[in-house]
């Protein structure tokens, strides 16, 4: 039984995922509903039972579907314990995923490791001003040295971009 591993973590193949389809369907339904509950979700379970894989699959399906639900997947890395490092990582990953979603080009997700200016230039014309504004706001917060402000700006970026794009 060969297992696929990413960053040392076992990933479920589609055939291994068969028993988890109900959980995945519930997450997808939650993302599509008008209920305020869709804004946040918490997936609980024992370590290494496939929670991250369920979230990844949900992200993939919502991304590929397009629609009005703006999918965003972020896996907290052990290396991001510093507030500034976490804020930078979270913000750049969100921005890259947003631009990729709006352009319907999953390859742009990899731009998260590029400078923010590169991500900004990839934004579609209708989102350019919003993306540029988010980058400017983040850069100002970074230069201020106020880590609480930096975190607020980074963590509020998904809501700001979703409101701009008429997404949920």
PDB file of C-alpha atoms in Angstrom:
ATOM      1  CA  UNK A   1       0.000   0.000   0.000  1.00  0.00           C
ATOM      2  CA  UNK A   2       1.943   2.972  -1.302  1.00  0.00           C
ATOM      3  CA  UNK A   3       1.133   6.293   0.361  1.00  0.00           C
ATOM      4  CA  UNK A   4       1.617   9.758  -1.072  1.00  0.00           C
ATOM      5  CA  UNK A   5       3.389  12.172   1.285  1.00  0.00           C
ATOM      6  CA  UNK A   6       3.636  15.944   1.151  1.00  0.00           C
ATOM      7  CA  UNK A   7       5.997  17.629   3.603  1.00  0.00           C
ATOM      8  CA  UNK A   8       6.172  14.336   5.502  1.00  0.00           C
ATOM      9  CA  UNK A   9       2.392  14.128   5.984  1.00  0.00           C
ATOM     10  CA  UNK A  10       0.397  11.239   4.536  1.00  0.00           C
ATOM     11  CA  UNK A  11      -2.137  12.431   1.969  1.00  0.00           C
ATOM     12  CA  UNK A  12      -5.267  10.476   1.283  1.00  0.00           C
ATOM     13  CA  UNK A  13      -5.741   9.149  -2.207  1.00  0.00           C
ATOM     14  CA  UNK A  14      -9.250   9.409  -3.659  1.00  0.00           C
ATOM     15  CA  UNK A  15      -9.930   5.745  -2.883  1.00  0.00           C
ATOM     16  CA  UNK A  16      -8.829   6.293   0.750  1.00  0.00           C
ATOM     17  CA  UNK A  17     -11.146   9.264   0.936  1.00  0.00           C
ATOM     18  CA  UNK A  18     -14.351   7.340   0.238  1.00  0.00           C
ATOM     19  CA  UNK A  19     -15.434   7.214   3.884  1.00  0.00           C
ATOM     20  CA  UNK A  20     -14.945  10.968   4.303  1.00  0.00           C
ATOM     21  CA  UNK A  21     -17.212  12.126   1.498  1.00  0.00           C
ATOM     22  CA  UNK A  22     -19.961  13.082   3.981  1.00  0.00           C
ATOM     23  CA  UNK A  23     -17.656  15.465   5.885  1.00  0.00           C
ATOM     24  CA  UNK A  24     -16.454  16.990   2.624  1.00  0.00           C
ATOM     25  CA  UNK A  25     -20.027  17.466   1.384  1.00  0.00           C
ATOM     26  CA  UNK A  26     -20.964  19.186   4.656  1.00  0.00           C
ATOM     27  CA  UNK A  27     -18.072  21.636   4.352  1.00  0.00           C
ATOM     28  CA  UNK A  28     -18.918  22.415   0.742  1.00  0.00           C
ATOM     29  CA  UNK A  29     -22.594  22.952   1.622  1.00  0.00           C
ATOM     30  CA  UNK A  30     -21.582  25.264   4.459  1.00  0.00           C
ATOM     31  CA  UNK A  31     -19.481  27.349   2.056  1.00  0.00           C
ATOM     32  CA  UNK A  32     -22.427  27.695  -0.340  1.00  0.00           C
ATOM     33  CA  UNK A  33     -25.127  28.608   2.175  1.00  0.00           C
ATOM     34  CA  UNK A  34     -26.320  32.096   3.087  1.00  0.00           C
ATOM     35  CA  UNK A  35     -26.118  31.241   6.778  1.00  0.00           C
ATOM     36  CA  UNK A  36     -23.763  33.362   8.921  1.00  0.00           C
ATOM     37  CA  UNK A  37     -22.271  30.039  10.073  1.00  0.00           C
ATOM     38  CA  UNK A  38     -20.486  29.735   6.722  1.00  0.00           C
ATOM     39  CA  UNK A  39     -18.074  32.482   7.635  1.00  0.00           C
ATOM     40  CA  UNK A  40     -16.114  30.289  10.017  1.00  0.00           C
ATOM     41  CA  UNK A  41     -15.726  26.594  10.479  1.00  0.00           C
ATOM     42  CA  UNK A  42     -13.816  24.364  12.806  1.00  0.00           C
ATOM     43  CA  UNK A  43     -12.915  20.843  11.827  1.00  0.00           C
ATOM     44  CA  UNK A  44     -12.050  18.704  14.838  1.00  0.00           C
ATOM     45  CA  UNK A  45     -10.496  15.265  14.987  1.00  0.00           C
ATOM     46  CA  UNK A  46      -7.589  13.262  16.252  1.00  0.00           C
ATOM     47  CA  UNK A  47      -4.144  13.912  14.771  1.00  0.00           C
ATOM     48  CA  UNK A  48      -3.432  12.408  11.342  1.00  0.00           C
ATOM     49  CA  UNK A  49      -7.004  11.369  10.511  1.00  0.00           C
ATOM     50  CA  UNK A  50      -7.254  13.488   7.350  1.00  0.00           C
ATOM     51  CA  UNK A  51      -8.602  16.874   8.495  1.00  0.00           C
ATOM     52  CA  UNK A  52      -6.126  18.811   6.363  1.00  0.00           C
ATOM     53  CA  UNK A  53      -6.867  16.634   3.361  1.00  0.00           C
ATOM     54  CA  UNK A  54     -10.609  17.262   3.733  1.00  0.00           C
ATOM     55  CA  UNK A  55      -9.951  21.017   3.810  1.00  0.00           C
ATOM     56  CA  UNK A  56      -7.618  20.798   0.791  1.00  0.00           C
ATOM     57  CA  UNK A  57     -10.186  18.829  -1.204  1.00  0.00           C
ATOM     58  CA  UNK A  58     -12.921  21.282  -0.239  1.00  0.00           C
ATOM     59  CA  UNK A  59     -10.703  24.176  -1.354  1.00  0.00           C
ATOM     60  CA  UNK A  60      -9.926  22.423  -4.653  1.00  0.00           C
ATOM     61  CA  UNK A  61     -13.577  21.751  -5.400  1.00  0.00           C
ATOM     62  CA  UNK A  62     -14.718  25.270  -4.535  1.00  0.00           C
ATOM     63  CA  UNK A  63     -11.829  26.788  -6.511  1.00  0.00           C
ATOM     64  CA  UNK A  64     -12.533  24.680  -9.596  1.00  0.00           C
ATOM     65  CA  UNK A  65     -16.247  25.379  -9.373  1.00  0.00           C
ATOM     66  CA  UNK A  66     -15.796  29.149  -9.408  1.00  0.00           C
ATOM     67  CA  UNK A  67     -18.962  30.697  -8.103  1.00  0.00           C
ATOM     68  CA  UNK A  68     -19.439  33.189  -5.319  1.00  0.00           C
ATOM     69  CA  UNK A  69     -17.671  31.410  -2.473  1.00  0.00           C
ATOM     70  CA  UNK A  70     -14.090  32.658  -2.267  1.00  0.00           C
ATOM     71  CA  UNK A  71     -12.065  29.647  -1.114  1.00  0.00           C
ATOM     72  CA  UNK A  72      -8.968  30.203   0.989  1.00  0.00           C
ATOM     73  CA  UNK A  73      -6.818  27.470   2.462  1.00  0.00           C
ATOM     74  CA  UNK A  74      -4.058  28.195   4.934  1.00  0.00           C
ATOM     75  CA  UNK A  75      -2.057  25.579   6.786  1.00  0.00           C
ATOM     76  CA  UNK A  76      -0.298  26.989   9.801  1.00  0.00           C
ATOM     77  CA  UNK A  77       3.388  26.139   9.594  1.00  0.00           C
ATOM     78  CA  UNK A  78       5.529  25.530  12.642  1.00  0.00           C
ATOM     79  CA  UNK A  79       8.046  27.968  11.170  1.00  0.00           C
ATOM     80  CA  UNK A  80       5.524  30.841  11.401  1.00  0.00           C
ATOM     81  CA  UNK A  81       5.562  31.364  15.164  1.00  0.00           C
ATOM     82  CA  UNK A  82       6.873  34.911  14.778  1.00  0.00           C
ATOM     83  CA  UNK A  83       3.955  37.360  14.341  1.00  0.00           C
ATOM     84  CA  UNK A  84       5.514  39.235  11.435  1.00  0.00           C
ATOM     85  CA  UNK A  85       6.517  36.056   9.625  1.00  0.00           C
ATOM     86  CA  UNK A  86       3.024  34.609  10.103  1.00  0.00           C
ATOM     87  CA  UNK A  87       1.352  37.828   8.899  1.00  0.00           C
ATOM     88  CA  UNK A  88       3.544  37.959   5.780  1.00  0.00           C
ATOM     89  CA  UNK A  89       2.945  34.295   4.970  1.00  0.00           C
ATOM     90  CA  UNK A  90      -0.806  34.434   5.591  1.00  0.00           C
ATOM     91  CA  UNK A  91      -1.243  37.662   3.605  1.00  0.00           C
ATOM     92  CA  UNK A  92       0.814  36.576   0.597  1.00  0.00           C
ATOM     93  CA  UNK A  93      -0.861  33.152   0.450  1.00  0.00           C
ATOM     94  CA  UNK A  94      -4.298  34.715   0.623  1.00  0.00           C
ATOM     95  CA  UNK A  95      -3.480  37.313  -2.019  1.00  0.00           C
ATOM     96  CA  UNK A  96      -2.060  34.694  -4.404  1.00  0.00           C
ATOM     97  CA  UNK A  97      -5.123  32.460  -3.927  1.00  0.00           C
ATOM     98  CA  UNK A  98      -7.490  35.403  -4.452  1.00  0.00           C
ATOM     99  CA  UNK A  99      -5.769  36.445  -7.684  1.00  0.00           C
ATOM    100  CA  UNK A 100      -5.626  32.828  -8.864  1.00  0.00           C
ATOM    101  CA  UNK A 101      -9.341  32.358  -8.124  1.00  0.00           C
ATOM    102  CA  UNK A 102     -10.375  35.561  -9.872  1.00  0.00           C
ATOM    103  CA  UNK A 103      -8.236  34.697 -12.909  1.00  0.00           C
ATOM    104  CA  UNK A 104      -9.357  31.050 -12.792  1.00  0.00           C
ATOM    105  CA  UNK A 105      -5.703  30.006 -12.959  1.00  0.00           C
ATOM    106  CA  UNK A 106      -4.584  27.647 -10.163  1.00  0.00           C
ATOM    107  CA  UNK A 107      -0.943  28.005 -11.235  1.00  0.00           C
ATOM    108  CA  UNK A 108      -0.973  31.531  -9.799  1.00  0.00           C
ATOM    109  CA  UNK A 109      -1.318  30.091  -6.287  1.00  0.00           C
ATOM    110  CA  UNK A 110       2.413  29.398  -6.442  1.00  0.00           C
ATOM    111  CA  UNK A 111       3.010  33.159  -6.684  1.00  0.00           C
ATOM    112  CA  UNK A 112       2.597  33.323  -2.881  1.00  0.00           C
ATOM    113  CA  UNK A 113       6.361  32.919  -2.589  1.00  0.00           C
ATOM    114  CA  UNK A 114       6.962  35.904  -4.895  1.00  0.00           C
ATOM    115  CA  UNK A 115       7.190  39.544  -3.765  1.00  0.00           C
ATOM    116  CA  UNK A 116       3.810  41.215  -3.189  1.00  0.00           C
ATOM    117  CA  UNK A 117       4.373  43.470  -6.204  1.00  0.00           C
ATOM    118  CA  UNK A 118       4.518  40.404  -8.478  1.00  0.00           C
ATOM    119  CA  UNK A 119       1.249  39.080  -7.042  1.00  0.00           C
ATOM    120  CA  UNK A 120      -0.330  42.506  -7.438  1.00  0.00           C
ATOM    121  CA  UNK A 121       0.632  42.759 -11.100  1.00  0.00           C
ATOM    122  CA  UNK A 122      -1.103  39.437 -11.763  1.00  0.00           C
ATOM    123  CA  UNK A 123      -4.451  40.741 -10.476  1.00  0.00           C
ATOM    124  CA  UNK A 124      -7.194  41.059 -13.081  1.00  0.00           C
ATOM    125  CA  UNK A 125      -8.032  44.639 -14.084  1.00  0.00           C
ATOM    126  CA  UNK A 126     -11.308  44.687 -12.144  1.00  0.00           C
ATOM    127  CA  UNK A 127      -9.474  43.710  -8.937  1.00  0.00           C
ATOM    128  CA  UNK A 128      -6.237  45.608  -9.417  1.00  0.00           C
ATOM    129  CA  UNK A 129      -7.190  48.632  -7.296  1.00  0.00           C
ATOM    130  CA  UNK A 130      -8.431  46.445  -4.451  1.00  0.00           C
ATOM    131  CA  UNK A 131      -5.302  44.267  -4.520  1.00  0.00           C
ATOM    132  CA  UNK A 132      -3.047  47.315  -4.762  1.00  0.00           C
ATOM    133  CA  UNK A 133      -4.876  48.904  -1.827  1.00  0.00           C
ATOM    134  CA  UNK A 134      -4.471  45.743   0.268  1.00  0.00           C
ATOM    135  CA  UNK A 135      -0.757  45.596  -0.544  1.00  0.00           C
ATOM    136  CA  UNK A 136      -0.294  49.279   0.325  1.00  0.00           C
ATOM    137  CA  UNK A 137      -2.165  48.830   3.602  1.00  0.00           C
ATOM    138  CA  UNK A 138      -0.084  45.774   4.488  1.00  0.00           C
ATOM    139  CA  UNK A 139       3.169  47.533   3.559  1.00  0.00           C
ATOM    140  CA  UNK A 140       2.238  50.536   5.723  1.00  0.00           C
ATOM    141  CA  UNK A 141       1.410  48.260   8.657  1.00  0.00           C
ATOM    142  CA  UNK A 142       4.721  46.463   8.164  1.00  0.00           C
ATOM    143  CA  UNK A 143       6.648  49.737   8.152  1.00  0.00           C
ATOM    144  CA  UNK A 144       4.815  50.959  11.266  1.00  0.00           C
ATOM    145  CA  UNK A 145       6.394  48.221  13.361  1.00  0.00           C
ATOM    146  CA  UNK A 146       3.018  47.608  15.053  1.00  0.00           C
ATOM    147  CA  UNK A 147       2.658  43.810  15.034  1.00  0.00           C
ATOM    148  CA  UNK A 148      -0.976  43.948  16.208  1.00  0.00           C
ATOM    149  CA  UNK A 149      -1.864  46.221  13.275  1.00  0.00           C
ATOM    150  CA  UNK A 150       0.064  43.992  10.884  1.00  0.00           C
ATOM    151  CA  UNK A 151      -1.885  40.937  12.067  1.00  0.00           C
ATOM    152  CA  UNK A 152      -5.228  42.780  11.794  1.00  0.00           C
ATOM    153  CA  UNK A 153      -4.463  43.850   8.232  1.00  0.00           C
ATOM    154  CA  UNK A 154      -3.362  40.357   7.204  1.00  0.00           C
ATOM    155  CA  UNK A 155      -6.277  38.560   8.860  1.00  0.00           C
ATOM    156  CA  UNK A 156      -8.876  41.005   7.513  1.00  0.00           C
ATOM    157  CA  UNK A 157      -7.647  40.766   3.900  1.00  0.00           C
ATOM    158  CA  UNK A 158      -9.992  37.878   2.952  1.00  0.00           C
ATOM    159  CA  UNK A 159     -13.088  39.757   4.159  1.00  0.00           C
ATOM    160  CA  UNK A 160     -11.976  42.969   2.430  1.00  0.00           C
ATOM    161  CA  UNK A 161     -11.280  41.222  -0.890  1.00  0.00           C
ATOM    162  CA  UNK A 162     -14.501  39.204  -0.725  1.00  0.00           C
ATOM    163  CA  UNK A 163     -16.552  42.348  -0.094  1.00  0.00           C
ATOM    164  CA  UNK A 164     -14.846  44.100  -3.020  1.00  0.00           C
ATOM    165  CA  UNK A 165     -15.421  41.199  -5.381  1.00  0.00           C
ATOM    166  CA  UNK A 166     -19.033  40.613  -4.366  1.00  0.00           C
ATOM    167  CA  UNK A 167     -17.961  37.221  -3.054  1.00  0.00           C
ATOM    168  CA  UNK A 168     -18.760  35.464   0.167  1.00  0.00           C
TER     169      UNK A 168
END
